Short mmCIF file of C-alpha atoms in Angstrom, two decimals:
data_model
loop_
_atom_site.label_atom_id
_atom_site.label_comp_id
_atom_site.label_asym_id
_atom_site.label_seq_id
_atom_site.Cartn_x
_atom_site.Cartn_y
_atom_site.Cartn_z
CA MET A 1 29.51 130.06 124.73
CA ALA A 2 29.88 127.27 122.14
CA SER A 3 30.16 129.83 119.38
CA LYS A 4 32.79 131.76 121.33
CA ARG A 5 34.87 128.67 121.95
CA ARG A 6 34.72 127.80 118.24
CA LEU A 7 36.27 131.20 117.55
CA SER A 8 39.31 130.33 119.65
CA ALA A 9 40.28 127.40 117.43
CA PRO A 10 43.62 127.92 115.69
CA VAL A 11 43.44 129.11 112.13
CA ALA A 12 45.37 127.27 109.46
CA PRO A 13 48.26 129.30 108.05
CA THR A 14 47.47 131.12 104.84
CA PRO A 15 49.54 130.18 101.80
CA PRO A 16 52.24 132.66 100.88
CA SER A 17 51.40 135.29 98.33
CA SER A 18 52.93 135.49 94.92
CA SER A 19 55.37 138.17 96.14
CA THR A 20 56.82 135.79 98.74
CA ALA A 21 56.68 132.62 96.66
CA LEU A 22 59.83 130.59 96.10
CA PRO A 23 61.84 131.37 92.98
CA SER A 24 60.71 129.66 89.83
CA SER A 25 62.75 127.19 87.86
CA GLU A 26 63.33 129.81 85.16
CA SER A 27 64.98 132.20 87.62
CA ILE A 28 67.14 129.41 88.97
CA LEU A 29 68.22 128.51 85.45
CA VAL A 30 69.13 132.11 84.77
CA ASP A 31 71.20 132.30 87.93
CA SER A 32 73.05 129.11 87.01
CA THR A 33 75.03 131.02 84.41
CA CYS A 34 77.17 132.41 87.26
CA THR A 35 79.96 130.52 88.98
CA PRO A 36 78.46 127.39 90.65
CA SER A 37 79.85 128.04 94.12
CA SER A 38 78.98 131.74 94.19
CA SER A 39 75.53 131.23 92.63
CA ASN A 40 74.68 128.49 95.12
CA ALA A 41 75.76 130.70 98.01
CA VAL A 42 73.66 133.62 96.75
CA LEU A 43 70.66 131.35 96.16
CA ASP A 44 70.93 129.82 99.62
CA ALA A 45 71.14 133.26 101.20
CA LYS A 46 68.04 134.44 99.32
CA LEU A 47 66.08 131.31 100.21
CA LEU A 48 66.99 131.60 103.89
CA ASP A 49 66.02 135.28 103.93
CA ARG A 50 62.64 134.58 102.32
CA ALA A 51 61.97 131.61 104.58
CA GLU A 52 62.74 133.71 107.65
CA LYS A 53 60.44 136.50 106.48
CA LEU A 54 57.66 133.99 105.76
CA ALA A 55 58.03 132.40 109.19
CA ARG A 56 57.93 135.78 110.91
CA MET A 57 54.86 136.86 108.96
CA THR A 58 53.04 133.59 109.70
CA MET A 59 53.85 133.82 113.40
CA GLU A 60 52.74 137.44 113.55
CA LEU A 61 49.42 136.60 111.87
CA LYS A 62 48.78 133.75 114.27
CA ILE A 63 49.55 135.89 117.30
CA ARG A 64 47.30 138.70 116.15
CA LYS A 65 44.53 136.19 115.36
CA VAL A 66 44.75 134.76 118.87
CA VAL A 67 44.66 138.27 120.36
CA MET A 68 41.57 139.13 118.30
CA GLN A 69 39.86 135.97 119.48
CA ALA A 70 40.78 136.78 123.07
CA ASN A 71 39.30 140.27 122.72
CA ASP A 72 36.09 138.84 121.21
CA LEU A 73 35.89 136.33 124.03
CA ALA A 74 36.37 139.09 126.61
CA ARG A 75 33.55 141.13 125.10
CA GLY A 76 31.31 138.04 125.02
CA LEU A 77 32.03 137.37 128.70
CA GLU A 78 31.19 140.95 129.59
CA ASP A 79 27.84 140.70 127.70
CA LEU A 80 27.07 137.37 129.34
CA THR A 81 27.87 138.77 132.76
CA ARG A 82 25.55 141.75 132.27
CA LYS A 83 22.70 139.57 130.98
CA THR A 84 22.98 137.00 133.77
CA VAL A 85 23.60 139.38 136.63
CA HIS A 86 20.24 138.47 138.21
CA ASN A 87 20.24 134.77 137.19
CA GLU A 88 21.57 133.22 140.38
CA SER A 89 21.19 129.61 139.24
CA PHE A 90 23.21 130.25 136.05
CA ARG A 91 25.85 132.13 137.99
CA GLN A 92 26.23 129.33 140.49
CA GLN A 93 26.60 126.72 137.76
CA ASN A 94 29.02 128.64 135.47
CA GLU A 95 30.84 131.11 137.77
CA GLU A 96 33.98 129.00 138.04
CA ARG A 97 34.09 128.31 134.31
CA MET A 98 33.62 131.99 133.44
CA GLU A 99 36.39 132.95 135.87
CA LYS A 100 38.75 130.45 134.26
CA VAL A 101 37.96 131.77 130.78
CA TRP A 102 38.59 135.30 131.98
CA GLN A 103 41.96 134.32 133.44
CA ASP A 104 42.86 132.71 130.10
CA VAL A 105 41.99 135.95 128.32
CA LEU A 106 44.17 137.96 130.71
CA SER A 107 47.01 135.48 130.25
CA VAL A 108 46.81 135.81 126.46
CA LYS A 109 46.92 139.61 126.71
CA ALA A 110 49.90 139.47 129.09
CA LYS A 111 51.78 137.15 126.74
CA PHE A 112 51.05 139.51 123.86
CA GLU A 113 52.50 142.46 125.81
CA GLN A 114 55.60 140.40 126.55
CA HIS A 115 55.84 139.59 122.85
CA LEU A 116 55.71 143.29 121.95
CA ASP A 117 58.42 144.12 124.52
CA ALA A 118 60.64 141.30 123.29
CA ARG A 119 60.22 142.41 119.68
CA ALA A 120 61.17 145.98 120.62
CA ARG A 121 64.30 144.71 122.37
CA ASP A 122 65.14 142.51 119.39
CA GLU A 123 64.86 145.48 117.05
CA LEU A 124 67.12 147.51 119.35
CA HIS A 125 69.66 144.69 119.49
CA LEU A 126 69.40 144.26 115.75
CA GLY A 127 70.32 147.92 115.24
CA GLU A 128 73.30 147.54 117.57
CA CYS A 129 74.39 144.38 115.79
CA GLN A 130 74.15 146.11 112.42
CA ARG A 131 76.34 148.97 113.67
CA GLU A 132 78.86 146.49 115.05
CA VAL A 133 78.87 144.62 111.74
CA VAL A 134 79.60 147.88 109.92
CA GLU A 135 82.47 148.62 112.32
CA VAL A 136 83.85 145.10 111.94
CA LYS A 137 83.70 145.37 108.14
CA SER A 138 85.53 148.69 108.30
CA SER A 139 88.19 147.19 110.57
CA MET A 140 88.52 144.18 108.30
CA GLY A 141 89.02 146.51 105.35
CA GLU A 142 91.87 148.25 107.16
CA VAL A 143 93.40 144.91 108.12
CA ARG A 144 93.11 143.75 104.52
CA LYS A 145 94.96 146.86 103.35
CA LEU A 146 97.74 146.26 105.89
CA VAL A 147 98.05 142.63 104.86
CA GLU A 148 98.25 143.62 101.20
CA GLU A 149 100.95 146.18 102.00
CA LEU A 150 102.94 143.59 103.97
CA ALA A 151 102.51 141.05 101.20
CA GLY A 152 103.87 143.60 98.74
CA LYS A 153 106.94 144.18 100.92
CA VAL A 154 107.75 140.48 101.38
CA ASP A 155 109.48 140.39 98.00
CA GLN A 156 111.64 143.32 99.08
CA LEU A 157 113.06 141.50 102.11
CA PRO A 158 116.67 140.33 101.77
CA THR A 159 117.47 136.65 101.47
CA LEU A 160 119.29 134.78 104.23
CA ALA A 161 122.59 135.03 102.40
CA GLU A 162 122.16 138.79 101.89
CA ALA A 163 121.24 139.28 105.55
CA ASN A 164 124.29 137.29 106.69
CA ALA A 165 126.50 139.36 104.39
CA VAL A 166 125.13 142.60 105.82
CA LEU A 167 125.62 141.35 109.39
CA ALA A 168 129.17 140.29 108.61
CA GLY A 169 129.90 143.73 107.18
CA VAL A 170 128.46 145.42 110.25
CA CYS A 171 130.51 143.22 112.59
CA ALA A 172 133.69 143.91 110.62
CA GLN A 173 133.01 147.64 110.66
CA ARG A 174 132.37 147.58 114.40
CA GLU A 175 135.59 145.67 115.07
CA ALA A 176 137.51 148.16 112.94
CA CYS A 177 135.99 151.08 114.84
CA GLU A 178 136.81 149.47 118.19
CA SER A 179 140.40 148.84 117.11
CA ALA A 180 140.78 152.42 115.89
CA ALA A 181 139.31 153.74 119.13
CA ALA A 182 141.70 151.60 121.19
CA VAL A 183 144.70 152.84 119.18
CA CYS A 184 143.53 156.44 119.51
CA ARG A 185 143.01 156.02 123.24
CA GLU A 186 146.47 154.52 123.66
CA ARG A 187 148.01 157.37 121.69
CA CYS A 188 146.18 159.93 123.79
CA GLU A 189 147.32 158.31 127.03
CA SER A 190 150.90 158.06 125.83
CA GLY A 191 150.71 161.66 124.63
CA VAL A 192 149.46 162.81 128.03
CA ARG A 193 152.23 160.92 129.79
CA ALA A 194 154.84 162.32 127.42
CA GLY A 195 153.42 165.81 127.80
CA CYS A 196 153.63 165.61 131.58
CA SER A 197 157.23 164.42 131.37
CA HIS A 198 158.23 167.39 129.19
CA LYS A 199 156.51 169.99 131.40
CA PRO A 200 158.63 172.04 133.80
CA ILE A 201 159.06 170.29 137.12
CA GLN A 202 157.64 173.24 139.08
CA THR A 203 154.48 173.11 136.95
CA ARG A 204 154.14 169.37 137.56
CA ILE A 205 154.56 169.91 141.30
CA GLN A 206 151.85 172.59 141.37
CA GLU A 207 149.48 170.37 139.37
CA THR A 208 150.07 167.49 141.79
CA ILE A 209 149.38 169.76 144.78
CA LYS A 210 146.11 170.98 143.20
CA SER A 211 145.06 167.45 142.38
CA THR A 212 145.79 166.30 145.94
CA ARG A 213 143.71 169.19 147.32
CA ARG A 214 140.75 168.09 145.17
CA TRP A 215 141.11 164.52 146.36
CA HIS A 216 141.37 165.74 149.96
CA HIS A 217 138.10 167.63 149.52
CA ASP A 218 136.45 164.48 148.13
CA HIS A 219 137.84 162.42 151.01
CA LYS A 220 135.71 164.38 153.48
CA SER A 221 132.49 163.06 151.93
CA THR A 222 133.53 159.61 150.70
CA ALA A 223 132.39 156.33 152.23
CA LEU A 224 135.38 154.37 150.88
CA PRO A 225 138.06 153.03 153.25
CA ASP A 226 141.39 154.86 153.23
CA ALA A 227 143.11 151.90 151.55
CA VAL A 228 140.73 151.91 148.58
CA PHE A 229 140.64 155.71 148.35
CA THR A 230 144.46 155.94 148.44
CA ALA A 231 144.82 153.24 145.76
CA ASN A 232 142.43 155.15 143.49
CA TYR A 233 144.41 158.35 144.12
CA LEU A 234 147.76 156.77 143.20
CA LYS A 235 146.25 155.13 140.07
CA LYS A 236 144.94 158.50 138.92
CA GLN A 237 148.30 160.18 139.56
CA SER A 238 150.11 157.45 137.62
CA LYS A 239 147.91 158.14 134.57
CA ARG A 240 148.40 161.88 134.86
CA ASP A 241 152.13 161.94 135.72
CA PRO A 242 153.72 158.48 136.10
CA ARG A 243 157.14 159.65 137.39
CA MET A 244 155.56 161.92 139.98
CA ALA A 245 153.30 159.07 141.13
CA VAL A 246 156.30 156.74 141.55
CA TYR A 247 158.15 159.42 143.51
CA LEU A 248 155.18 159.98 145.85
CA GLN A 249 154.66 156.24 146.34
CA ARG A 250 158.34 155.80 147.33
CA ALA A 251 158.09 158.73 149.75
CA ILE A 252 154.93 157.26 151.34
CA HIS A 253 156.66 153.88 151.63
CA LYS A 254 159.65 155.48 153.42
CA ARG A 255 157.28 157.25 155.82
CA ILE A 256 155.52 153.98 156.68
CA ARG A 257 158.85 152.16 157.14
CA ARG A 258 160.06 154.83 159.54
CA ARG A 259 156.81 154.55 161.50
CA ARG A 260 157.09 150.76 161.63
CA ARG A 261 160.89 150.43 161.86
CA ARG A 262 160.66 147.83 164.62
CA GLU A 263 158.33 145.61 162.59
CA SER A 264 159.50 143.45 159.71
CA GLY A 265 157.37 141.73 157.10
CA PRO A 266 157.22 140.79 153.42
CA GLN A 267 157.20 143.49 150.79
CA PRO A 268 153.77 144.29 149.26
CA GLN A 269 153.18 142.60 145.90
CA SER A 270 150.53 145.00 144.54
CA LEU A 271 149.30 148.55 144.92
CA GLU A 272 146.20 147.41 146.81
CA GLU A 273 148.35 145.40 149.22
CA PHE A 274 150.68 148.38 149.66
CA CYS A 275 147.74 150.69 150.48
CA GLN A 276 146.45 148.41 153.24
CA ASP A 277 148.93 150.05 155.66
CA VAL A 278 148.47 153.59 154.28
CA SER A 279 146.05 156.16 155.67
CA TRP A 280 144.95 159.25 153.82
CA GLU A 281 146.79 161.35 156.40
CA ASP A 282 150.02 159.62 155.35
CA VAL A 283 149.35 160.78 151.78
CA THR A 284 148.65 164.42 152.69
CA ARG A 285 151.62 164.62 155.08
CA THR A 286 153.92 163.10 152.45
CA VAL A 287 152.75 165.53 149.74
CA GLU A 288 153.20 168.44 152.13
CA ASP A 289 156.69 167.24 153.08
CA VAL A 290 158.16 166.47 149.65
CA LEU A 291 156.31 169.05 147.51
CA VAL A 292 156.19 172.01 149.91
CA ARG A 293 158.83 171.81 152.64
CA ARG A 294 161.54 169.97 150.69
CA VAL A 295 160.59 171.08 147.21
CA ASP A 296 164.20 171.78 146.19
CA SER A 297 165.25 168.22 146.93
CA THR A 298 162.22 166.95 145.03
CA VAL A 299 163.04 169.10 142.00
CA GLN A 300 166.59 167.78 142.00
CA SER A 301 165.46 164.15 142.29
CA LEU A 302 162.89 164.50 139.50
CA SER A 303 165.44 166.25 137.29
CA GLN A 304 167.90 163.40 137.69
CA SER A 305 165.21 160.76 136.98
CA SER A 306 164.16 162.53 133.79
CA GLN A 307 167.68 162.57 132.36
#
């Protein structure tokens, strides 16, 4: 047993071989011809890599040495157990000690299995980390290219004065376009009004009747009050044919005054105020009266107003 226990003593680490020895002074002097910062960084990286490899190798040797000693101790215990199977006095004196040694052997083997599993996981994680490093380097290369492209375009950007000049030119051009559009729109509206005034009166009457029919069809499905709907109708007619719209508005006003001849009140000051007392039926009845039943009188009145 004494010889077996002597085997379990830790073994001093073996000195590193010549292949793993630290770099000599000659090699360091040769490397010093490079840039100081870069050469120091490369040297530090090499030293760290060699130190890590040496530490791993030393640890692996120690672990395997302990496992070999545990296996030798297990075989010695098995031989001792077989030889003392009939020696009751020896078994009684050393049973507990032998059991403890056996448990230590099993513990060492279990730790070794855990070490193997951990090393396998580390190797797997190392492979994943290496792949991630490759991906990160690739991404960094793409980012570097983009940054270089952007840096090359910085010189092409306009100065603040140039940018302000361009913005001023754009604003001036937009204002000119808006002014031209307003003038064109005004000319178109005046042209439409002039065109309606020069059309034959019968044609203007028929166009007003058709327009009123369309508005009457829309009135069936609208949610607007009659006052708002009538105001929109009269505004549209005044853009299309101003004189006809004024004639219709006067006729509607006469109809309302006849209906409310006993009531007196101030005159309306705006179209919206005028339409507050007007229903859509008043509009349709007025159009039917002045443009259908009494069309001759309407033609005569419009002819006189156009002269």
